[in-house]
mmCIF file of N, CA and C in Angstrom:
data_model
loop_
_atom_site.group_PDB
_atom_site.id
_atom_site.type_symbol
_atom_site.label_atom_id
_atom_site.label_comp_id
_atom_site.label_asym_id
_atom_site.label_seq_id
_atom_site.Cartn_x
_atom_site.Cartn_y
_atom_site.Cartn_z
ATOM 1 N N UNK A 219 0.842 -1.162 0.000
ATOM 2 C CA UNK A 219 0.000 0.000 0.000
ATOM 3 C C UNK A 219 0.892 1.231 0.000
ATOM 4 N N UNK A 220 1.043 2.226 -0.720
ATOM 5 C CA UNK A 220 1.867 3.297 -1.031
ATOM 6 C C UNK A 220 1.360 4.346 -0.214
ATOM 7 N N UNK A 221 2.455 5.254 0.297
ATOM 8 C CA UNK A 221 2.101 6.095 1.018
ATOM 9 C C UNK A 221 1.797 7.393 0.370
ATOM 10 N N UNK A 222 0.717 7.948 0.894
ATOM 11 C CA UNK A 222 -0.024 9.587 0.982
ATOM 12 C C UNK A 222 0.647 9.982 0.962
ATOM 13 N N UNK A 223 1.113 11.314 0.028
ATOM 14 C CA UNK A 223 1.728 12.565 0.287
ATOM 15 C C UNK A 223 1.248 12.899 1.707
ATOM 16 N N UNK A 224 -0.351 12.779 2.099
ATOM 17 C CA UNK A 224 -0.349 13.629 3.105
ATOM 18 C C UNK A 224 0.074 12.339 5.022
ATOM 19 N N UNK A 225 -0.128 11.609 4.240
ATOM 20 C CA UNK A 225 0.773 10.737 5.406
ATOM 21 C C UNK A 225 2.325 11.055 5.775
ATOM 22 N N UNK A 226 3.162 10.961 4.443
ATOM 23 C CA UNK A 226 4.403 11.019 5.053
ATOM 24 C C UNK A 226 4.567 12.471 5.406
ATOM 25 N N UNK A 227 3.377 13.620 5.226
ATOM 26 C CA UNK A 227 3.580 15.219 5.742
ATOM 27 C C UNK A 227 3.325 14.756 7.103
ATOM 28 N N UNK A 228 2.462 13.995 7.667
ATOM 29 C CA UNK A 228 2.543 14.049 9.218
ATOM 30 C C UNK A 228 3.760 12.944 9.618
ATOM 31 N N UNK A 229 4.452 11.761 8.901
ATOM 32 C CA UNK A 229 5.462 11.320 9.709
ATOM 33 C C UNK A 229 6.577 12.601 9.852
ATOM 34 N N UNK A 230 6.745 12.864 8.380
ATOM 35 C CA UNK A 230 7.850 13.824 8.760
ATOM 36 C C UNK A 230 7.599 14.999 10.011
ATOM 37 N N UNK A 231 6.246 15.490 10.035
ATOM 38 C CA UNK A 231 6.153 16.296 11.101
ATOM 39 C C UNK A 231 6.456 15.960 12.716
ATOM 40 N N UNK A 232 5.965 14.816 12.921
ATOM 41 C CA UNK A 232 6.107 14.276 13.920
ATOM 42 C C UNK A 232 7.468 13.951 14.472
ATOM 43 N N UNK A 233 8.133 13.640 13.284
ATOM 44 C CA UNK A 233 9.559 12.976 13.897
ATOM 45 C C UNK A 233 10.123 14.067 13.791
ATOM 46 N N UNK A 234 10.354 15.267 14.072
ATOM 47 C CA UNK A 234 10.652 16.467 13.687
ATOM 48 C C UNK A 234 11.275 16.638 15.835
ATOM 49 N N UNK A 235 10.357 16.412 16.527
ATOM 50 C CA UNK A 235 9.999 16.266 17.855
ATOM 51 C C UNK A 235 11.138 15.138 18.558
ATOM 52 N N UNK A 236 12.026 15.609 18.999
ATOM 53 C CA UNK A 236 12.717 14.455 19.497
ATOM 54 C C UNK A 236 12.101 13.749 21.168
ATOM 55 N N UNK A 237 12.408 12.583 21.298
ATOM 56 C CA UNK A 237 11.847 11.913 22.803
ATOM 57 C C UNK A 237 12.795 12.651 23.728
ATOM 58 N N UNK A 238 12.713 13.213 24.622
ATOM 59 C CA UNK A 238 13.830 13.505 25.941
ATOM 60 C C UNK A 238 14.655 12.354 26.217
ATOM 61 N N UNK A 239 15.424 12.061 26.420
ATOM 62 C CA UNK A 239 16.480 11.277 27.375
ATOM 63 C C UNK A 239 15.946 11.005 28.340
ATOM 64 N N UNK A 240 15.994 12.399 29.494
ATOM 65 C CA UNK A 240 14.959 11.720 30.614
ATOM 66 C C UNK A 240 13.801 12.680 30.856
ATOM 67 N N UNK A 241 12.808 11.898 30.323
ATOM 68 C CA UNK A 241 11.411 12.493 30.887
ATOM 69 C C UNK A 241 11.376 13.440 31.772
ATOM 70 N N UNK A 242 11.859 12.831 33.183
ATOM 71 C CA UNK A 242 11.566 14.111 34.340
ATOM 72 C C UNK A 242 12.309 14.788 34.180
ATOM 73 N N UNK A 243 13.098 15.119 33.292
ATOM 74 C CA UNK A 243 14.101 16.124 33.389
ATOM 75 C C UNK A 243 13.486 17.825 32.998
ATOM 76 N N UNK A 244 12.223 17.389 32.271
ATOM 77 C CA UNK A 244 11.287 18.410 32.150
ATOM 78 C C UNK A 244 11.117 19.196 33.109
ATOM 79 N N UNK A 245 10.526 18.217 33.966
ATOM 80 C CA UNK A 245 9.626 18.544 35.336
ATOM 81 C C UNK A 245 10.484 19.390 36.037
ATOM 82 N N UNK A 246 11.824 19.570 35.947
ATOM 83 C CA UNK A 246 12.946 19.501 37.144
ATOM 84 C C UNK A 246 12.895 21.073 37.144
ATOM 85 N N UNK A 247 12.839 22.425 35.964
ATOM 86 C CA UNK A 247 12.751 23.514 36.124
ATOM 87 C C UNK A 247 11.345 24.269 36.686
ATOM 88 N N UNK A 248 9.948 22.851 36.631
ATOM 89 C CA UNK A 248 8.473 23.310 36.857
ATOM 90 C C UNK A 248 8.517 23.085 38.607
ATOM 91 N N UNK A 249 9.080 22.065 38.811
ATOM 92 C CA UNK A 249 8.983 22.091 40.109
ATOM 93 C C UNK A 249 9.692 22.834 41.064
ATOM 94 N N UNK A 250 11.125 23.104 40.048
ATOM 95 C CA UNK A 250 12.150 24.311 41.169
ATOM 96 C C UNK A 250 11.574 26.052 41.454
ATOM 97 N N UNK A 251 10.563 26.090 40.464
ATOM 98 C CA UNK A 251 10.069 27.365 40.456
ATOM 99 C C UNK A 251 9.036 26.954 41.045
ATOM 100 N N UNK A 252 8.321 26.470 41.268
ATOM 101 C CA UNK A 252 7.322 26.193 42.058
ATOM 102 C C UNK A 252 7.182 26.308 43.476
ATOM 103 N N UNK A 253 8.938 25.425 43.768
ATOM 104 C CA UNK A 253 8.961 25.388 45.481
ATOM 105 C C UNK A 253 9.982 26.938 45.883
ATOM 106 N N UNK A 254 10.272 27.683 44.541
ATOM 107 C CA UNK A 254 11.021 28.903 44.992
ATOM 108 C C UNK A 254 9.969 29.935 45.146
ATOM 109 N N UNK A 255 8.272 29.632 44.481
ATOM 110 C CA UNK A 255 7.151 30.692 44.957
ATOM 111 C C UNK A 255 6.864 30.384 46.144
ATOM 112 N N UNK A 256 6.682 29.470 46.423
ATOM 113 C CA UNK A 256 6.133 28.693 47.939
ATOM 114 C C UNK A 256 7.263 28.773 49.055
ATOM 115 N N UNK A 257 8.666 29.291 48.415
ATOM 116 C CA UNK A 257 9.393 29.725 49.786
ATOM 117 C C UNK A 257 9.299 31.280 49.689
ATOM 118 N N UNK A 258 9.394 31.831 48.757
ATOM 119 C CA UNK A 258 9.079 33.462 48.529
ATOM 120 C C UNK A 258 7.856 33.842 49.620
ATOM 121 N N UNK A 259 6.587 33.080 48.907
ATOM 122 C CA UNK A 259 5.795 32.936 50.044
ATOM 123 C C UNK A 259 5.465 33.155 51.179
ATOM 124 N N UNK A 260 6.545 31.995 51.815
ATOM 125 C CA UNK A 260 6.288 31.830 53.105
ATOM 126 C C UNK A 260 7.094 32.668 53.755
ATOM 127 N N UNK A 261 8.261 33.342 53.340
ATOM 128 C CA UNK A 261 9.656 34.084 53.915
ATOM 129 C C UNK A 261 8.968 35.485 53.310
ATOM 130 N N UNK A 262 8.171 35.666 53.073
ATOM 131 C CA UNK A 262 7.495 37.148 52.533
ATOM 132 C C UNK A 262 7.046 38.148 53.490
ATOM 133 N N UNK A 263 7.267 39.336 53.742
ATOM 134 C CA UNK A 263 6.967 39.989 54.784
ATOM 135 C C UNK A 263 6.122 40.470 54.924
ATOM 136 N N UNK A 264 5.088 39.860 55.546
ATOM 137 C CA UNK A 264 3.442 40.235 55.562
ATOM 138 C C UNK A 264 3.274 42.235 56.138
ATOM 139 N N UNK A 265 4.157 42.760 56.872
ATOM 140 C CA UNK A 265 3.969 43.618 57.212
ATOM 141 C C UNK A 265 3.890 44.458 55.805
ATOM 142 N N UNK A 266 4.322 44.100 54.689
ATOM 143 C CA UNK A 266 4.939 45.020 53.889
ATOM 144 C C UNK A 266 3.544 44.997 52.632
ATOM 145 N N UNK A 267 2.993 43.785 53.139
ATOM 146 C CA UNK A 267 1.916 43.513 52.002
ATOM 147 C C UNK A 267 0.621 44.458 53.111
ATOM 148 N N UNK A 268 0.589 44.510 54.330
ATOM 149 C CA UNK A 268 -0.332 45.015 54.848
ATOM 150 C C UNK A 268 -0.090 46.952 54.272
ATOM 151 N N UNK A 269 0.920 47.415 54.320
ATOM 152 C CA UNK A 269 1.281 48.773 54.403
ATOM 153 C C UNK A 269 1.386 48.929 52.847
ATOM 154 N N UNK A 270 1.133 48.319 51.955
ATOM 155 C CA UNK A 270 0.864 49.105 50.396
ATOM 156 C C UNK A 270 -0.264 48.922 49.896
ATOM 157 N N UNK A 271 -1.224 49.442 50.848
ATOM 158 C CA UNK A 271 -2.693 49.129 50.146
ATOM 159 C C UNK A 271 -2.843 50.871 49.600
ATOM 160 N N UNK A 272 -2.006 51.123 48.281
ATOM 161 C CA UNK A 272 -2.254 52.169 47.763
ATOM 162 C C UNK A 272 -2.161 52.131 46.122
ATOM 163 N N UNK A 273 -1.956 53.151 45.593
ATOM 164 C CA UNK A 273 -2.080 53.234 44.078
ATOM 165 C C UNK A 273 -0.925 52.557 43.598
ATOM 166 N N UNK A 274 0.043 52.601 44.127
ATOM 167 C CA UNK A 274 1.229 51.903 44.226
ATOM 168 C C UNK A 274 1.255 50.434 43.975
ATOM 169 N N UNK A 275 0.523 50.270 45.030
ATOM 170 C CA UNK A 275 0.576 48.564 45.253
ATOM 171 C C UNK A 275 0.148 47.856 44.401
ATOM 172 N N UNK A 276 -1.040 48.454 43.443
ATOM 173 C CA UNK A 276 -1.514 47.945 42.170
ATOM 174 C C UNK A 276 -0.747 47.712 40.999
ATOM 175 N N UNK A 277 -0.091 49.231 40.884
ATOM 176 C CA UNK A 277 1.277 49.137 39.854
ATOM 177 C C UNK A 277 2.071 48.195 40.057
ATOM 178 N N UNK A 278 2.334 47.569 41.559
ATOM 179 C CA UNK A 278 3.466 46.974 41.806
ATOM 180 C C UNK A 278 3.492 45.262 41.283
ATOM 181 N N UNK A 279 1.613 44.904 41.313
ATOM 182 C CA UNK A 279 1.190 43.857 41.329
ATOM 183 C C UNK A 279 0.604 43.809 39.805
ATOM 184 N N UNK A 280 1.057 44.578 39.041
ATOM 185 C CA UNK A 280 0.968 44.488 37.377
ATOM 186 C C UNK A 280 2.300 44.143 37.341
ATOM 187 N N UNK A 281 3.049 44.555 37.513
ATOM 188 C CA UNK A 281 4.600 44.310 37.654
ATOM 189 C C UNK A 281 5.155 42.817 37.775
ATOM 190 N N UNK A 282 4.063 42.577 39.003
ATOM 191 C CA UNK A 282 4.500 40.854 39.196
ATOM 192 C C UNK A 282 3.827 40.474 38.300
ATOM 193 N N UNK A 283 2.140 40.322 37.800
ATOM 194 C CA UNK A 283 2.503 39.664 36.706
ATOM 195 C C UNK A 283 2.864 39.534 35.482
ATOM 196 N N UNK A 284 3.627 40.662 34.868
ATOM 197 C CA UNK A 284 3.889 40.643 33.988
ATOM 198 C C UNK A 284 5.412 39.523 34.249
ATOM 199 N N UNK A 285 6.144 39.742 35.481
ATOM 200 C CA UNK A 285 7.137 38.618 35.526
ATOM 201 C C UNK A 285 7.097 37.368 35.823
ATOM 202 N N UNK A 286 5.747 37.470 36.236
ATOM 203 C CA UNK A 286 4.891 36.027 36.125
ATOM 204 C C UNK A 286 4.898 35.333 34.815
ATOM 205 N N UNK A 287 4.444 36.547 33.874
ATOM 206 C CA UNK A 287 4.355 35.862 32.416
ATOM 207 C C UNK A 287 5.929 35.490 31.694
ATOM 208 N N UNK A 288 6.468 36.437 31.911
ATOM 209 C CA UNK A 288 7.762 36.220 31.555
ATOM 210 C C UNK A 288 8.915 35.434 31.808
ATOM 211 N N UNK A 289 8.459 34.712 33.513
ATOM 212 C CA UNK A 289 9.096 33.414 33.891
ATOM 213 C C UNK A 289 8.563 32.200 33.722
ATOM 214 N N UNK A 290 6.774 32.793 32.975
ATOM 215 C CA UNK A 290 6.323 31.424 32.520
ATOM 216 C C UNK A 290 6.882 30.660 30.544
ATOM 217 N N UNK A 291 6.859 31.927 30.214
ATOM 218 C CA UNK A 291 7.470 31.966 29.012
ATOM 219 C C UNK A 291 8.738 31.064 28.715
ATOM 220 N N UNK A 292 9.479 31.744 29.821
ATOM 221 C CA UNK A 292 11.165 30.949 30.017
ATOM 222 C C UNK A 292 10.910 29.775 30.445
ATOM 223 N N UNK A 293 9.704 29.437 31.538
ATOM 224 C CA UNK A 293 9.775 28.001 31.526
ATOM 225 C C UNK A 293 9.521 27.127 30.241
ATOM 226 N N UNK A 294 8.780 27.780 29.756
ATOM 227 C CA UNK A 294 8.011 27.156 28.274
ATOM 228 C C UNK A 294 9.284 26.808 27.300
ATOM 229 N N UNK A 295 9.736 28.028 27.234
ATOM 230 C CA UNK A 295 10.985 27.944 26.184
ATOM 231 C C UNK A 295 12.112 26.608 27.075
ATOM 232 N N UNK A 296 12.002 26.504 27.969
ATOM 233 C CA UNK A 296 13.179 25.659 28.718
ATOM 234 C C UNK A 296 12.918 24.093 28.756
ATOM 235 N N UNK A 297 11.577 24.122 28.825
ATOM 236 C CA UNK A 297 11.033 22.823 28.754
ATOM 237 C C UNK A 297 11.088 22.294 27.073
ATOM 238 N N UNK A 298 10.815 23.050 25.947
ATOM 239 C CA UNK A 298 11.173 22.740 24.995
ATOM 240 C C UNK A 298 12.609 22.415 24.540
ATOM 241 N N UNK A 299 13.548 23.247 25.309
ATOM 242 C CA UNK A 299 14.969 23.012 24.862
ATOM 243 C C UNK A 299 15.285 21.871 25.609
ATOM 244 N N UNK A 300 14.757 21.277 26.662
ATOM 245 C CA UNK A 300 15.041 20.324 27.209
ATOM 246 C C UNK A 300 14.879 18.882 26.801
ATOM 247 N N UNK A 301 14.246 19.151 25.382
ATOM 248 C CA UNK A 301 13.858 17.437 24.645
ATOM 249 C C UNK A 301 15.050 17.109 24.202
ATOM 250 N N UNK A 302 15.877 17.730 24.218
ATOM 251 C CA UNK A 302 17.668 17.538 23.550
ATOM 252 C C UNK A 302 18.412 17.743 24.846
ATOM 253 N N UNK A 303 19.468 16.661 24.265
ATOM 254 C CA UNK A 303 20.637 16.648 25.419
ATOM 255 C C UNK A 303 20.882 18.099 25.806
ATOM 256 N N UNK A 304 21.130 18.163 27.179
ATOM 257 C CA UNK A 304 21.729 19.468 27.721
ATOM 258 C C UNK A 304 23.112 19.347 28.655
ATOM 259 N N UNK A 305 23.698 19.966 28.459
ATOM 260 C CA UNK A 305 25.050 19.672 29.181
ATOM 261 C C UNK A 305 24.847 20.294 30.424
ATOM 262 N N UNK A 306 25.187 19.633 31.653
ATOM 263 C CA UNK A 306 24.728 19.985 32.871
ATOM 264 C C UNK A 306 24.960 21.229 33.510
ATOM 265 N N UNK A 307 26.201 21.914 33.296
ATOM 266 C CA UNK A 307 26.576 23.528 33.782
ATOM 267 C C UNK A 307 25.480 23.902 33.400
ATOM 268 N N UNK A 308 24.816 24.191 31.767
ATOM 269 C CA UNK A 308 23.760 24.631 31.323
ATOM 270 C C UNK A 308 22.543 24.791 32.442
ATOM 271 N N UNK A 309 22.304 23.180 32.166
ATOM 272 C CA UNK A 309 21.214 22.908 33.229
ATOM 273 C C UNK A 309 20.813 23.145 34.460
ATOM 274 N N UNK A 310 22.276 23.151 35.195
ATOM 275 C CA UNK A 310 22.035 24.206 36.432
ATOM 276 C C UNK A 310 21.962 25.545 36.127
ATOM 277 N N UNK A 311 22.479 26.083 35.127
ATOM 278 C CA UNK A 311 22.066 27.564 35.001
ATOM 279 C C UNK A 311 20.574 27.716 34.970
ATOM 280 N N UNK A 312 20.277 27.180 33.739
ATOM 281 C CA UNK A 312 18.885 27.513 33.216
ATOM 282 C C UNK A 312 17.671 27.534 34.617
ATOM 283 N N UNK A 313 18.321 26.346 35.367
ATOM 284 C CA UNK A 313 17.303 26.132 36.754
ATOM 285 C C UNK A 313 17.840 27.344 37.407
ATOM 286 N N UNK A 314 18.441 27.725 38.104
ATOM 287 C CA UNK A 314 19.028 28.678 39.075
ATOM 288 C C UNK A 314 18.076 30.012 38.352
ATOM 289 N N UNK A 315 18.702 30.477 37.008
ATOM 290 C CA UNK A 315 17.469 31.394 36.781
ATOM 291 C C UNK A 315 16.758 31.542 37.007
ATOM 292 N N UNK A 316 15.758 30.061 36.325
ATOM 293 C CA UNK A 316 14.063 30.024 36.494
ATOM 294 C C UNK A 316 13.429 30.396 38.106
ATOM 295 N N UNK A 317 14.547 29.683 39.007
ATOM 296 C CA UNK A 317 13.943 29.339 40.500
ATOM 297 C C UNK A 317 14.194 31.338 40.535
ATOM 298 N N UNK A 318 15.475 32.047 40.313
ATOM 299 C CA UNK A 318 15.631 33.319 41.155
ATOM 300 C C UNK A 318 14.593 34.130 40.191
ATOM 301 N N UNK A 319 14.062 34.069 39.093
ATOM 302 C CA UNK A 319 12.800 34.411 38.517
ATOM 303 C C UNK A 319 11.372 34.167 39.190
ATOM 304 N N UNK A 320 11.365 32.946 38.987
ATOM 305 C CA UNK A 320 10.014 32.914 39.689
ATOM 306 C C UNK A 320 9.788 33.101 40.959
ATOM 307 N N UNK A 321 10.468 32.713 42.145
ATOM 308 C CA UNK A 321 10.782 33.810 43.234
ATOM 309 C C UNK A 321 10.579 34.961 43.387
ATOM 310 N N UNK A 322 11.384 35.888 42.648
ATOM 311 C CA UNK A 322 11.257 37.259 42.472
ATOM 312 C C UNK A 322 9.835 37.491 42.577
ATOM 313 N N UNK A 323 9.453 37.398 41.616
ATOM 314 C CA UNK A 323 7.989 37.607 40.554
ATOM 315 C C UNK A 323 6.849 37.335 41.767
ATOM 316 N N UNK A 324 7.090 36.717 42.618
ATOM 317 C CA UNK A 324 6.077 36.223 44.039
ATOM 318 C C UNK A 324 6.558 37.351 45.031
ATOM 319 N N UNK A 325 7.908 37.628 45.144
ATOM 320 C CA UNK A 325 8.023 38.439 46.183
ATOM 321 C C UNK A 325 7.405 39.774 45.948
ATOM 322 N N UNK A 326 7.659 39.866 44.281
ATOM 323 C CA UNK A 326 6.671 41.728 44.137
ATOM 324 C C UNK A 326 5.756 41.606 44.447
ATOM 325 N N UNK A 327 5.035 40.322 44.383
ATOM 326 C CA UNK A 327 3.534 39.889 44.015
ATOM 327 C C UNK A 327 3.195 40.205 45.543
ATOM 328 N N UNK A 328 3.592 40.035 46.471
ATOM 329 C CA UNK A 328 3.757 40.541 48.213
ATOM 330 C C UNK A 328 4.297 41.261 48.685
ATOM 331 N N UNK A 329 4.746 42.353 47.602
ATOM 332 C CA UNK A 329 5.675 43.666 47.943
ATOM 333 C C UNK A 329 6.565 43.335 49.310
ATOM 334 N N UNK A 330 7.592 42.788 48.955
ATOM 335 C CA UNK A 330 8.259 42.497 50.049
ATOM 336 C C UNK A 330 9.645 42.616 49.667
ATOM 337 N N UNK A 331 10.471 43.328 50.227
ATOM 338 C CA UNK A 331 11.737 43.165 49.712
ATOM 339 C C UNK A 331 11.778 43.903 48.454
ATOM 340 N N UNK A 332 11.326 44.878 47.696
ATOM 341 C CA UNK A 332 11.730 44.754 46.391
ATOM 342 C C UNK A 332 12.815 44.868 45.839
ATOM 343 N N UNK A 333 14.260 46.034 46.822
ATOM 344 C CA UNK A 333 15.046 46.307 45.644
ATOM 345 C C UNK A 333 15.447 45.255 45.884
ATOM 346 N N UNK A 334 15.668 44.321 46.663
ATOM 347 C CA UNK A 334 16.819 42.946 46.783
ATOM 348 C C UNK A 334 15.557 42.359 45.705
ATOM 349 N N UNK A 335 14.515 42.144 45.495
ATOM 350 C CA UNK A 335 13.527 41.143 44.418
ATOM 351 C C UNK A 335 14.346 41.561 43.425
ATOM 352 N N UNK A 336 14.507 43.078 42.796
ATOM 353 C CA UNK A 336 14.738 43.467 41.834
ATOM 354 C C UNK A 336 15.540 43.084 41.111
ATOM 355 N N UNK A 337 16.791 43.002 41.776
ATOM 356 C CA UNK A 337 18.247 42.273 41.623
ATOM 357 C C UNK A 337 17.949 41.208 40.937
ATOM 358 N N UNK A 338 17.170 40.024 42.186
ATOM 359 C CA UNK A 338 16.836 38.587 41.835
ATOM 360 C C UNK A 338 16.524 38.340 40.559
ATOM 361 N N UNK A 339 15.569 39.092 40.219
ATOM 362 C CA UNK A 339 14.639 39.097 38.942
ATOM 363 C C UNK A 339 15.355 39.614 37.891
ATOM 364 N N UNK A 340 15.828 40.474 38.020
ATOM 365 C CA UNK A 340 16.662 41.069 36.568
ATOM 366 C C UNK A 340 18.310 39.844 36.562
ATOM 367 N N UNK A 341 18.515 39.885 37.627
ATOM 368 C CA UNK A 341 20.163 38.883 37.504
ATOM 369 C C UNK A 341 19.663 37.660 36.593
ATOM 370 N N UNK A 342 18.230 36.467 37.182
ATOM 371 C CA UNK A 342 18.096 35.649 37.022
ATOM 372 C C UNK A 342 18.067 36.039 35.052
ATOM 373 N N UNK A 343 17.131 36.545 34.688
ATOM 374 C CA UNK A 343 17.065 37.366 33.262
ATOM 375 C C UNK A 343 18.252 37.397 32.754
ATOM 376 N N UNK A 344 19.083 37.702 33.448
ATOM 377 C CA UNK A 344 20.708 38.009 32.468
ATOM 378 C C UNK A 344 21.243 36.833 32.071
ATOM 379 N N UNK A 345 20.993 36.220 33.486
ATOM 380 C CA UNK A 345 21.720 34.349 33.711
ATOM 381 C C UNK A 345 21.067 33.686 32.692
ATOM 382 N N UNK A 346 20.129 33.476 32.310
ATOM 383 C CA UNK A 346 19.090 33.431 31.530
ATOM 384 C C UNK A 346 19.694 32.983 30.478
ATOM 385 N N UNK A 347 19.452 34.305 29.975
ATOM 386 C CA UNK A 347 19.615 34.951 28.324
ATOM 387 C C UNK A 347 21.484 34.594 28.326
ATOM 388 N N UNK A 348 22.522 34.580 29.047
ATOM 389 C CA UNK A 348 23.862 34.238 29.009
ATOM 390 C C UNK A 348 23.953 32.464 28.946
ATOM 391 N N UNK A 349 23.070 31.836 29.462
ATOM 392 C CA UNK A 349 22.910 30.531 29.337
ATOM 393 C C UNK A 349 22.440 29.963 27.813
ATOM 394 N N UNK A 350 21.731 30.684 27.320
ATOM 395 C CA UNK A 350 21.161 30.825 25.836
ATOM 396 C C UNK A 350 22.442 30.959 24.729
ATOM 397 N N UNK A 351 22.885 31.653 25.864
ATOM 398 C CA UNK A 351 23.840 31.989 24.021
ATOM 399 C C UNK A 351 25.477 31.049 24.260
ATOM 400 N N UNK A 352 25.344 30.775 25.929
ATOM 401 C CA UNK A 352 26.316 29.745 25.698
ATOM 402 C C UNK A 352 26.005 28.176 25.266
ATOM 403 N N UNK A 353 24.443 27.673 25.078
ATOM 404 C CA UNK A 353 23.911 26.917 24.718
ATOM 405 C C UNK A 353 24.053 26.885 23.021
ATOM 406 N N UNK A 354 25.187 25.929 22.808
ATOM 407 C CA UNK A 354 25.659 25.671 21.708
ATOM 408 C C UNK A 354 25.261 24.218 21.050
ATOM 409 N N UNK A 355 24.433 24.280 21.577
ATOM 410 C CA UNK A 355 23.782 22.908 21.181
ATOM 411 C C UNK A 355 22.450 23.032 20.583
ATOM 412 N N UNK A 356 21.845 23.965 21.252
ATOM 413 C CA UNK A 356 20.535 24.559 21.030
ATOM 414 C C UNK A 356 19.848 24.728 19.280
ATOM 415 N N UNK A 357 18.808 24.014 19.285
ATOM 416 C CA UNK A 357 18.129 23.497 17.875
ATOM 417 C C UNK A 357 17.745 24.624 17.648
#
């Protein structure tokens, strides 16, 4: 039985997608940002979230999520680069980012700390984007 043009358009598409090596290796940047909101969280200084109930505090909490979106993005992009081998320096970079990103992004979100958040959040961004371009492997 001869194959469809439009058959071998979806094998070729498909195999386009490589399998990960290791599966959880996905998981490993979803869960480090996860338990770095949930320590942001809990180490968050409630006094500081009580004392900006002003015009401020709104701006401040557009702020977080816009770095909400932007550390969800990087996860997105990270989890995709992660279906290909990654060389491990990498890999701890890329995590160390994500976690001092998504962190950050919780601590504005509780106005707590910001200029030290600020740091967090913009360093992790640099680490980031410097991990990217030393990622010489990258499809």
């Amino acid at each position: 039985m001869p194959a469809t043009e439009e058959t071998m358009m979806k094998t070729l598409t498909l195999s386009r997608l490589p399998s990960p090596d290791n599966p959880a290796l996905i998981l490993l940047p979803w869960l480090a940002a996860l338990a770095a909101v949930i320590a942001a969280l809990t180490l968050g200084d409630p006094a500081a979230h009580l004392a900006g109930e002003t015009d401020t505090s709104g701006l401040l909490r557009g702020f977080a999520m816009l770095k909400g979106v932007i550390t969800l993005v990087a996860l997105l992009l990270l989890s995709w680069r992660l279906l290909w081998p990654v060389p491990r320096f990498l890999l701890v970079g890329y995590v160390l980012a994500i976690v001092s990103m998504a962190g950050a992004a919780a601590m504005v979100w509780q106005l707590s700390y910001l200029g030290l958040v600020s740091i967090f959040f913009h360093g992790g961004l640099i680490l980031l984007l410097l991990m990217a371009w030393k990622d010489s492997s990258a499809h």
